[in-house]
Amino acid sequence: MLRDLIDAAVNKHVGPDTGVLLSGGIDSSTVAWFAAELPLFTGYYQGDAYDERPWAALVAEGRDWHQIEITPQDFLDNIDGFLRAVKPPYEGPGAFGQYMVAKYVSKHVQTVLSGEGGDELFGGYARLHIVAGVPVPAGFEHYVLPADYPTDLRDALSWEWDVNLPALLALDAQVTGAWGLKAIAPMAESDEVFAYAMSLPPDMRVGKVAIKAAMRGLLPDEILNRKDKRGFPVPYVEWANGPLRDFFMDRIGYLPDPTDPWSRKYWHDLCAGQTALV
């Protein structure tokens, strides 16, 4: 049933001059699967830790697939344009990567579909795993819940849908709109998919259980069984301590700590135009 609901939600938006944002995860792969005739767009950075293409390739094989590398020079050339395009709150550093992908995509299509909403509906976030008491994705073993994050699973799921998702969709609209591109999230916009998710017990809405079951036999098992999905990981801390050292010192007055990968202080300082007192 969920498979058919997502299929209908996606195909409602399939049309000419439309593409799909494809990462290596279940949500975007699901949208790409049901939009089989549309071109695919995947952003990446150099380095295995920042490159989801090996998984995206499992869905993109034989299709019109655009691979968009984001470089340190792209950061220097485009960060100010990004900051002009977005409004607070600036969300995470992955937003700049989205902006760069949108820049490229806008030269090829006018509308782009994404898998946004899947994490909120079907529990992809490590923080939801922690609240639910189930194992977190690989790489998040040392992740600590934010102090103000709900500790009741129903409340946490509600927060993701009511607070987090609207902020992410607003950001999507800003970074795509900056390039004249329209972003659509079929799962997030479907009343039927939402109603199905809401009918599930809270524990069945964590760990992508429902969507994995729905897509089993369609998507490759390598994607459905992944334990290390990383979102849109970024190398900016590495860049700040390497080729962009001078830029970060000029802009924020310090270098982000490579031993504290979860800290976003450097990003928020950069976006807010603050300079640390050092």
PDB file of C-alpha atoms in Angstrom:
ATOM      1  CA  MET A   1       0.000   0.000   0.000  1.00  0.00           C
ATOM      2  CA  LEU A   2       2.720   2.502   0.951  1.00  0.00           C
ATOM      3  CA  ARG A   3       4.540   1.677  -2.276  1.00  0.00           C
ATOM      4  CA  ASP A   4       1.478   2.656  -4.311  1.00  0.00           C
ATOM      5  CA  LEU A   5       0.939   5.828  -2.293  1.00  0.00           C
ATOM      6  CA  ILE A   6       4.500   7.014  -2.854  1.00  0.00           C
ATOM      7  CA  ASP A   7       4.306   6.064  -6.534  1.00  0.00           C
ATOM      8  CA  ALA A   8       1.209   8.226  -6.927  1.00  0.00           C
ATOM      9  CA  ALA A   9       2.758  11.081  -4.943  1.00  0.00           C
ATOM     10  CA  VAL A  10       5.850  11.114  -7.144  1.00  0.00           C
ATOM     11  CA  ASN A  11       4.099  10.720 -10.477  1.00  0.00           C
ATOM     12  CA  LYS A  12       1.786  13.600  -9.645  1.00  0.00           C
ATOM     13  CA  HIS A  13       4.835  15.793 -10.176  1.00  0.00           C
ATOM     14  CA  VAL A  14       6.577  13.990 -13.036  1.00  0.00           C
ATOM     15  CA  GLY A  15       6.596  16.123 -16.134  1.00  0.00           C
ATOM     16  CA  PRO A  16       8.765  17.838 -18.700  1.00  0.00           C
ATOM     17  CA  ASP A  17      11.685  19.945 -17.523  1.00  0.00           C
ATOM     18  CA  THR A  18      11.813  18.093 -14.190  1.00  0.00           C
ATOM     19  CA  GLY A  19      14.655  16.214 -12.487  1.00  0.00           C
ATOM     20  CA  VAL A  20      15.379  14.338  -9.255  1.00  0.00           C
ATOM     21  CA  LEU A  21      17.940  15.041  -6.544  1.00  0.00           C
ATOM     22  CA  LEU A  22      19.560  11.682  -5.825  1.00  0.00           C
ATOM     23  CA  SER A  23      21.757  10.844  -2.854  1.00  0.00           C
ATOM     24  CA  GLY A  24      22.650   7.331  -1.782  1.00  0.00           C
ATOM     25  CA  GLY A  25      19.757   7.038   0.642  1.00  0.00           C
ATOM     26  CA  ILE A  26      16.389   5.348   0.659  1.00  0.00           C
ATOM     27  CA  ASP A  27      14.182   8.428   0.325  1.00  0.00           C
ATOM     28  CA  SER A  28      15.709  10.037  -2.752  1.00  0.00           C
ATOM     29  CA  SER A  29      16.290   6.610  -4.305  1.00  0.00           C
ATOM     30  CA  THR A  30      12.586   5.869  -3.865  1.00  0.00           C
ATOM     31  CA  VAL A  31      11.593   9.086  -5.605  1.00  0.00           C
ATOM     32  CA  ALA A  32      14.105   8.389  -8.381  1.00  0.00           C
ATOM     33  CA  TRP A  33      12.745   4.861  -8.820  1.00  0.00           C
ATOM     34  CA  PHE A  34       9.173   6.049  -9.387  1.00  0.00           C
ATOM     35  CA  ALA A  35      10.316   8.890 -11.660  1.00  0.00           C
ATOM     36  CA  ALA A  36      12.186   6.531 -13.947  1.00  0.00           C
ATOM     37  CA  GLU A  37      12.248   8.803 -16.982  1.00  0.00           C
ATOM     38  CA  LEU A  38      13.641  11.879 -15.243  1.00  0.00           C
ATOM     39  CA  PRO A  39      17.297  12.968 -15.121  1.00  0.00           C
ATOM     40  CA  LEU A  40      19.121  12.528 -11.820  1.00  0.00           C
ATOM     41  CA  PHE A  41      21.458  14.953 -10.031  1.00  0.00           C
ATOM     42  CA  THR A  42      23.961  14.010  -7.322  1.00  0.00           C
ATOM     43  CA  GLY A  43      26.272  16.415  -5.513  1.00  0.00           C
ATOM     44  CA  TYR A  44      29.527  15.234  -3.974  1.00  0.00           C
ATOM     45  CA  TYR A  45      32.875  16.285  -2.540  1.00  0.00           C
ATOM     46  CA  GLN A  46      36.247  14.623  -3.003  1.00  0.00           C
ATOM     47  CA  GLY A  47      36.940  11.990  -0.360  1.00  0.00           C
ATOM     48  CA  ASP A  48      35.144   8.739   0.447  1.00  0.00           C
ATOM     49  CA  ALA A  49      33.566  10.210   3.593  1.00  0.00           C
ATOM     50  CA  TYR A  50      31.846  12.899   1.518  1.00  0.00           C
ATOM     51  CA  ASP A  51      30.851  10.980  -1.586  1.00  0.00           C
ATOM     52  CA  GLU A  52      27.554   9.083  -1.815  1.00  0.00           C
ATOM     53  CA  ARG A  53      27.919   8.253  -5.498  1.00  0.00           C
ATOM     54  CA  PRO A  54      28.701   4.544  -5.041  1.00  0.00           C
ATOM     55  CA  TRP A  55      25.161   4.074  -3.685  1.00  0.00           C
ATOM     56  CA  ALA A  56      23.493   6.585  -5.978  1.00  0.00           C
ATOM     57  CA  ALA A  57      25.010   4.701  -8.913  1.00  0.00           C
ATOM     58  CA  LEU A  58      22.981   1.621  -7.990  1.00  0.00           C
ATOM     59  CA  VAL A  59      19.821   3.522  -8.906  1.00  0.00           C
ATOM     60  CA  ALA A  60      21.289   5.773 -11.604  1.00  0.00           C
ATOM     61  CA  GLU A  61      22.778   3.032 -13.776  1.00  0.00           C
ATOM     62  CA  GLY A  62      21.708   3.476 -17.371  1.00  0.00           C
ATOM     63  CA  ARG A  63      19.983   6.792 -16.729  1.00  0.00           C
ATOM     64  CA  ASP A  64      20.735  10.434 -17.434  1.00  0.00           C
ATOM     65  CA  TRP A  65      22.823  11.029 -14.308  1.00  0.00           C
ATOM     66  CA  HIS A  66      24.620  14.283 -13.536  1.00  0.00           C
ATOM     67  CA  GLN A  67      27.416  14.180 -10.944  1.00  0.00           C
ATOM     68  CA  ILE A  68      28.243  17.578  -9.463  1.00  0.00           C
ATOM     69  CA  GLU A  69      31.549  18.046  -7.675  1.00  0.00           C
ATOM     70  CA  ILE A  70      31.738  20.844  -5.095  1.00  0.00           C
ATOM     71  CA  THR A  71      35.245  22.214  -4.555  1.00  0.00           C
ATOM     72  CA  PRO A  72      37.032  24.614  -2.187  1.00  0.00           C
ATOM     73  CA  GLN A  73      37.069  27.171  -4.995  1.00  0.00           C
ATOM     74  CA  ASP A  74      33.291  26.814  -5.304  1.00  0.00           C
ATOM     75  CA  PHE A  75      33.069  27.661  -1.611  1.00  0.00           C
ATOM     76  CA  LEU A  76      35.168  30.804  -2.011  1.00  0.00           C
ATOM     77  CA  ASP A  77      33.306  31.919  -5.113  1.00  0.00           C
ATOM     78  CA  ASN A  78      29.767  31.226  -3.910  1.00  0.00           C
ATOM     79  CA  ILE A  79      29.515  31.412  -0.107  1.00  0.00           C
ATOM     80  CA  ASP A  80      28.546  35.093  -0.138  1.00  0.00           C
ATOM     81  CA  GLY A  81      25.876  34.449  -2.749  1.00  0.00           C
ATOM     82  CA  PHE A  82      24.561  31.633  -0.590  1.00  0.00           C
ATOM     83  CA  LEU A  83      24.416  33.894   2.461  1.00  0.00           C
ATOM     84  CA  ARG A  84      22.477  36.485   0.489  1.00  0.00           C
ATOM     85  CA  ALA A  85      20.033  33.830  -0.695  1.00  0.00           C
ATOM     86  CA  VAL A  86      19.126  32.295   2.677  1.00  0.00           C
ATOM     87  CA  LYS A  87      17.526  33.662   5.801  1.00  0.00           C
ATOM     88  CA  PRO A  88      18.065  32.658   9.445  1.00  0.00           C
ATOM     89  CA  PRO A  89      17.973  30.032  10.762  1.00  0.00           C
ATOM     90  CA  TYR A  90      20.676  28.821   8.392  1.00  0.00           C
ATOM     91  CA  GLU A  91      20.260  25.096   9.204  1.00  0.00           C
ATOM     92  CA  GLY A  92      23.360  22.930   8.822  1.00  0.00           C
ATOM     93  CA  PRO A  93      26.429  23.317   6.611  1.00  0.00           C
ATOM     94  CA  GLY A  94      24.989  20.902   4.071  1.00  0.00           C
ATOM     95  CA  ALA A  95      22.828  23.817   2.909  1.00  0.00           C
ATOM     96  CA  PHE A  96      25.717  25.267   0.917  1.00  0.00           C
ATOM     97  CA  GLY A  97      26.091  21.997  -0.963  1.00  0.00           C
ATOM     98  CA  GLN A  98      22.392  22.125  -1.796  1.00  0.00           C
ATOM     99  CA  TYR A  99      22.885  25.652  -3.112  1.00  0.00           C
ATOM    100  CA  MET A 100      25.702  24.541  -5.391  1.00  0.00           C
ATOM    101  CA  VAL A 101      23.763  21.555  -6.673  1.00  0.00           C
ATOM    102  CA  ALA A 102      20.789  23.816  -7.375  1.00  0.00           C
ATOM    103  CA  LYS A 103      23.050  26.163  -9.344  1.00  0.00           C
ATOM    104  CA  TYR A 104      23.995  23.299 -11.653  1.00  0.00           C
ATOM    105  CA  VAL A 105      20.527  21.744 -11.833  1.00  0.00           C
ATOM    106  CA  SER A 106      18.941  25.066 -12.831  1.00  0.00           C
ATOM    107  CA  LYS A 107      20.884  24.942 -16.102  1.00  0.00           C
ATOM    108  CA  HIS A 108      19.126  21.699 -17.050  1.00  0.00           C
ATOM    109  CA  VAL A 109      15.580  21.661 -15.612  1.00  0.00           C
ATOM    110  CA  GLN A 110      13.130  24.061 -13.982  1.00  0.00           C
ATOM    111  CA  THR A 111      11.701  21.752 -11.301  1.00  0.00           C
ATOM    112  CA  VAL A 112      13.451  19.236  -9.084  1.00  0.00           C
ATOM    113  CA  LEU A 113      12.009  16.480  -6.880  1.00  0.00           C
ATOM    114  CA  SER A 114      13.561  15.454  -3.572  1.00  0.00           C
ATOM    115  CA  GLY A 115      13.151  12.821  -0.877  1.00  0.00           C
ATOM    116  CA  GLU A 116      12.481  15.405   1.840  1.00  0.00           C
ATOM    117  CA  GLY A 117       9.893  14.213   4.320  1.00  0.00           C
ATOM    118  CA  GLY A 118      11.073  10.621   4.420  1.00  0.00           C
ATOM    119  CA  ASP A 119      13.268  11.123   7.463  1.00  0.00           C
ATOM    120  CA  GLU A 120      10.474  12.837   9.362  1.00  0.00           C
ATOM    121  CA  LEU A 121       7.745  10.385   8.372  1.00  0.00           C
ATOM    122  CA  PHE A 122       9.761   7.192   8.741  1.00  0.00           C
ATOM    123  CA  GLY A 123      12.398   8.046  11.320  1.00  0.00           C
ATOM    124  CA  GLY A 124      15.749   8.379   9.628  1.00  0.00           C
ATOM    125  CA  TYR A 125      17.447  10.644  12.154  1.00  0.00           C
ATOM    126  CA  ALA A 126      19.931   9.326  14.707  1.00  0.00           C
ATOM    127  CA  ARG A 127      18.225  11.431  17.366  1.00  0.00           C
ATOM    128  CA  LEU A 128      14.974   9.555  16.799  1.00  0.00           C
ATOM    129  CA  HIS A 129      16.824   6.254  17.119  1.00  0.00           C
ATOM    130  CA  ILE A 130      18.179   7.379  20.474  1.00  0.00           C
ATOM    131  CA  VAL A 131      14.765   8.401  21.773  1.00  0.00           C
ATOM    132  CA  ALA A 132      13.269   5.119  20.535  1.00  0.00           C
ATOM    133  CA  GLY A 133      16.054   3.111  22.155  1.00  0.00           C
ATOM    134  CA  VAL A 134      17.184   1.428  18.936  1.00  0.00           C
ATOM    135  CA  PRO A 135      20.723   1.300  17.487  1.00  0.00           C
ATOM    136  CA  VAL A 136      21.851   4.493  15.802  1.00  0.00           C
ATOM    137  CA  PRO A 137      23.242   4.547  12.249  1.00  0.00           C
ATOM    138  CA  ALA A 138      26.946   3.819  11.876  1.00  0.00           C
ATOM    139  CA  GLY A 139      29.043   6.880  12.612  1.00  0.00           C
ATOM    140  CA  PHE A 140      26.593   8.307  15.145  1.00  0.00           C
ATOM    141  CA  GLU A 141      27.690   6.198  18.111  1.00  0.00           C
ATOM    142  CA  HIS A 142      28.939   9.269  19.980  1.00  0.00           C
ATOM    143  CA  TYR A 143      26.077  11.547  18.997  1.00  0.00           C
ATOM    144  CA  VAL A 144      24.423  13.311  21.935  1.00  0.00           C
ATOM    145  CA  LEU A 145      20.832  14.544  21.885  1.00  0.00           C
ATOM    146  CA  PRO A 146      20.431  18.326  21.889  1.00  0.00           C
ATOM    147  CA  ALA A 147      19.464  19.534  25.341  1.00  0.00           C
ATOM    148  CA  ASP A 148      16.026  20.736  24.231  1.00  0.00           C
ATOM    149  CA  TYR A 149      15.128  17.740  22.051  1.00  0.00           C
ATOM    150  CA  PRO A 150      12.003  15.794  23.106  1.00  0.00           C
ATOM    151  CA  THR A 151      12.654  12.542  24.955  1.00  0.00           C
ATOM    152  CA  ASP A 152       9.187  11.097  24.340  1.00  0.00           C
ATOM    153  CA  LEU A 153       9.010   9.348  20.974  1.00  0.00           C
ATOM    154  CA  ARG A 154       5.609  10.737  19.965  1.00  0.00           C
ATOM    155  CA  ASP A 155       6.753  14.235  20.860  1.00  0.00           C
ATOM    156  CA  ALA A 156      10.023  13.773  18.968  1.00  0.00           C
ATOM    157  CA  LEU A 157       8.229  12.556  15.845  1.00  0.00           C
ATOM    158  CA  SER A 158       5.821  15.488  16.078  1.00  0.00           C
ATOM    159  CA  TRP A 159       8.726  17.921  16.419  1.00  0.00           C
ATOM    160  CA  GLU A 160      10.400  16.519  13.330  1.00  0.00           C
ATOM    161  CA  TRP A 161       7.250  16.974  11.247  1.00  0.00           C
ATOM    162  CA  ASP A 162       5.923  20.209  12.714  1.00  0.00           C
ATOM    163  CA  VAL A 163       9.186  22.100  13.303  1.00  0.00           C
ATOM    164  CA  ASN A 164      12.149  20.522  11.558  1.00  0.00           C
ATOM    165  CA  LEU A 165      10.585  19.657   8.203  1.00  0.00           C
ATOM    166  CA  PRO A 166       9.069  23.105   7.536  1.00  0.00           C
ATOM    167  CA  ALA A 167      12.475  24.668   8.239  1.00  0.00           C
ATOM    168  CA  LEU A 168      14.161  22.273   5.807  1.00  0.00           C
ATOM    169  CA  LEU A 169      11.547  22.876   3.119  1.00  0.00           C
ATOM    170  CA  ALA A 170      11.910  26.634   3.568  1.00  0.00           C
ATOM    171  CA  LEU A 171      15.657  26.274   3.100  1.00  0.00           C
ATOM    172  CA  ASP A 172      15.125  24.135  -0.010  1.00  0.00           C
ATOM    173  CA  ALA A 173      12.906  26.854  -1.439  1.00  0.00           C
ATOM    174  CA  GLN A 174      15.546  29.504  -0.768  1.00  0.00           C
ATOM    175  CA  VAL A 175      18.564  27.688  -2.218  1.00  0.00           C
ATOM    176  CA  THR A 176      16.671  26.500  -5.285  1.00  0.00           C
ATOM    177  CA  GLY A 177      14.754  29.729  -5.749  1.00  0.00           C
ATOM    178  CA  ALA A 178      18.036  31.624  -5.839  1.00  0.00           C
ATOM    179  CA  TRP A 179      18.630  29.970  -9.211  1.00  0.00           C
ATOM    180  CA  GLY A 180      15.046  30.137 -10.491  1.00  0.00           C
ATOM    181  CA  LEU A 181      14.502  26.472  -9.675  1.00  0.00           C
ATOM    182  CA  LYS A 182      11.384  25.027  -8.032  1.00  0.00           C
ATOM    183  CA  ALA A 183      11.780  22.263  -5.435  1.00  0.00           C
ATOM    184  CA  ILE A 184       9.033  19.719  -4.738  1.00  0.00           C
ATOM    185  CA  ALA A 185       9.094  17.046  -2.013  1.00  0.00           C
ATOM    186  CA  PRO A 186       6.461  14.491  -3.108  1.00  0.00           C
ATOM    187  CA  MET A 187       6.373  12.496   0.129  1.00  0.00           C
ATOM    188  CA  ALA A 188       6.120  15.622   2.268  1.00  0.00           C
ATOM    189  CA  GLU A 189       3.323  17.026   0.106  1.00  0.00           C
ATOM    190  CA  SER A 190       1.200  13.872  -0.058  1.00  0.00           C
ATOM    191  CA  ASP A 191      -1.758  13.747   2.339  1.00  0.00           C
ATOM    192  CA  GLU A 192      -2.062  10.037   1.647  1.00  0.00           C
ATOM    193  CA  VAL A 193       1.541   9.218   2.543  1.00  0.00           C
ATOM    194  CA  PHE A 194       1.218  11.358   5.665  1.00  0.00           C
ATOM    195  CA  ALA A 195      -1.989   9.596   6.713  1.00  0.00           C
ATOM    196  CA  TYR A 196      -0.369   6.199   6.232  1.00  0.00           C
ATOM    197  CA  ALA A 197       2.621   7.171   8.361  1.00  0.00           C
ATOM    198  CA  MET A 198       0.358   8.578  11.085  1.00  0.00           C
ATOM    199  CA  SER A 199      -1.549   5.262  11.201  1.00  0.00           C
ATOM    200  CA  LEU A 200       1.607   3.421  12.261  1.00  0.00           C
ATOM    201  CA  PRO A 201       2.622   2.913  15.900  1.00  0.00           C
ATOM    202  CA  PRO A 202       5.445   5.296  16.850  1.00  0.00           C
ATOM    203  CA  ASP A 203       8.059   2.520  17.047  1.00  0.00           C
ATOM    204  CA  MET A 204       7.244   1.545  13.452  1.00  0.00           C
ATOM    205  CA  ARG A 205       8.070   5.091  12.359  1.00  0.00           C
ATOM    206  CA  VAL A 206      11.743   4.815  13.353  1.00  0.00           C
ATOM    207  CA  GLY A 207      14.556   3.302  11.325  1.00  0.00           C
ATOM    208  CA  LYS A 208      12.754   3.531   7.972  1.00  0.00           C
ATOM    209  CA  VAL A 209      11.026   0.200   8.727  1.00  0.00           C
ATOM    210  CA  ALA A 210       7.895   0.955   6.711  1.00  0.00           C
ATOM    211  CA  ILE A 211       9.548   2.440   3.637  1.00  0.00           C
ATOM    212  CA  LYS A 212      12.192  -0.299   3.559  1.00  0.00           C
ATOM    213  CA  ALA A 213       9.440  -2.903   3.519  1.00  0.00           C
ATOM    214  CA  ALA A 214       7.575  -1.006   0.802  1.00  0.00           C
ATOM    215  CA  MET A 215      10.623  -0.757  -1.457  1.00  0.00           C
ATOM    216  CA  ARG A 216      12.039  -4.233  -0.848  1.00  0.00           C
ATOM    217  CA  GLY A 217      12.364  -5.941  -4.221  1.00  0.00           C
ATOM    218  CA  LEU A 218      12.531  -2.640  -6.105  1.00  0.00           C
ATOM    219  CA  LEU A 219      15.527  -0.809  -4.669  1.00  0.00           C
ATOM    220  CA  PRO A 220      18.835  -2.659  -4.347  1.00  0.00           C
ATOM    221  CA  ASP A 221      19.394  -4.352  -1.002  1.00  0.00           C
ATOM    222  CA  GLU A 222      22.675  -2.446  -0.696  1.00  0.00           C
ATOM    223  CA  ILE A 223      20.641   0.746  -0.259  1.00  0.00           C
ATOM    224  CA  LEU A 224      17.879  -0.716   1.900  1.00  0.00           C
ATOM    225  CA  ASN A 225      20.357  -2.387   4.238  1.00  0.00           C
ATOM    226  CA  ARG A 226      22.730   0.544   4.663  1.00  0.00           C
ATOM    227  CA  LYS A 227      23.756   1.356   8.218  1.00  0.00           C
ATOM    228  CA  ASP A 228      26.002   4.320   7.402  1.00  0.00           C
ATOM    229  CA  LYS A 229      23.799   6.838   5.565  1.00  0.00           C
ATOM    230  CA  ARG A 230      25.292  10.236   6.284  1.00  0.00           C
ATOM    231  CA  GLY A 231      22.896  12.806   4.870  1.00  0.00           C
ATOM    232  CA  PHE A 232      24.916  15.307   2.825  1.00  0.00           C
ATOM    233  CA  PRO A 233      28.284  15.210   4.657  1.00  0.00           C
ATOM    234  CA  VAL A 234      30.597  18.151   4.102  1.00  0.00           C
ATOM    235  CA  PRO A 235      34.404  18.602   4.307  1.00  0.00           C
ATOM    236  CA  TYR A 236      34.363  22.240   5.420  1.00  0.00           C
ATOM    237  CA  VAL A 237      36.204  21.571   8.684  1.00  0.00           C
ATOM    238  CA  GLU A 238      38.954  19.859   6.678  1.00  0.00           C
ATOM    239  CA  TRP A 239      38.985  22.698   4.178  1.00  0.00           C
ATOM    240  CA  ALA A 240      39.138  25.262   6.989  1.00  0.00           C
ATOM    241  CA  ASN A 241      42.216  23.552   8.376  1.00  0.00           C
ATOM    242  CA  GLY A 242      43.709  23.278   4.890  1.00  0.00           C
ATOM    243  CA  PRO A 243      43.105  25.199   1.652  1.00  0.00           C
ATOM    244  CA  LEU A 244      40.547  27.620   3.164  1.00  0.00           C
ATOM    245  CA  ARG A 245      42.503  28.389   6.344  1.00  0.00           C
ATOM    246  CA  ASP A 246      43.048  32.063   5.470  1.00  0.00           C
ATOM    247  CA  PHE A 247      39.405  32.518   4.497  1.00  0.00           C
ATOM    248  CA  PHE A 248      38.092  31.147   7.793  1.00  0.00           C
ATOM    249  CA  MET A 249      40.574  33.124   9.868  1.00  0.00           C
ATOM    250  CA  ASP A 250      39.555  36.301   8.042  1.00  0.00           C
ATOM    251  CA  ARG A 251      35.830  35.614   8.376  1.00  0.00           C
ATOM    252  CA  ILE A 252      35.391  34.136  11.861  1.00  0.00           C
ATOM    253  CA  GLY A 253      38.802  34.547  13.500  1.00  0.00           C
ATOM    254  CA  TYR A 254      39.380  30.885  14.340  1.00  0.00           C
ATOM    255  CA  LEU A 255      39.514  27.422  12.798  1.00  0.00           C
ATOM    256  CA  PRO A 256      36.857  24.790  13.550  1.00  0.00           C
ATOM    257  CA  ASP A 257      38.036  21.918  15.727  1.00  0.00           C
ATOM    258  CA  PRO A 258      38.470  18.736  13.644  1.00  0.00           C
ATOM    259  CA  THR A 259      38.076  16.632  16.807  1.00  0.00           C
ATOM    260  CA  ASP A 260      34.543  17.970  17.403  1.00  0.00           C
ATOM    261  CA  PRO A 261      32.667  16.901  14.257  1.00  0.00           C
ATOM    262  CA  TRP A 262      29.182  17.627  15.607  1.00  0.00           C
ATOM    263  CA  SER A 263      29.807  21.253  16.473  1.00  0.00           C
ATOM    264  CA  ARG A 264      28.161  23.741  14.137  1.00  0.00           C
ATOM    265  CA  LYS A 265      29.473  26.818  15.905  1.00  0.00           C
ATOM    266  CA  TYR A 266      31.859  27.650  13.080  1.00  0.00           C
ATOM    267  CA  TRP A 267      29.023  27.418  10.574  1.00  0.00           C
ATOM    268  CA  HIS A 268      26.642  29.595  12.544  1.00  0.00           C
ATOM    269  CA  ASP A 269      29.406  32.143  13.139  1.00  0.00           C
ATOM    270  CA  LEU A 270      30.213  32.201   9.442  1.00  0.00           C
ATOM    271  CA  CYS A 271      26.575  32.628   8.468  1.00  0.00           C
ATOM    272  CA  ALA A 272      25.974  35.310  11.082  1.00  0.00           C
ATOM    273  CA  GLY A 273      29.105  37.198  10.056  1.00  0.00           C
ATOM    274  CA  GLN A 274      30.549  37.045  13.535  1.00  0.00           C
ATOM    275  CA  THR A 275      34.227  37.255  14.383  1.00  0.00           C
ATOM    276  CA  ALA A 276      35.433  35.377  17.441  1.00  0.00           C
ATOM    277  CA  LEU A 277      37.340  37.302  20.091  1.00  0.00           C
ATOM    278  CA  VAL A 278      40.710  35.560  20.048  1.00  0.00           C
TER     279      VAL A 278
END
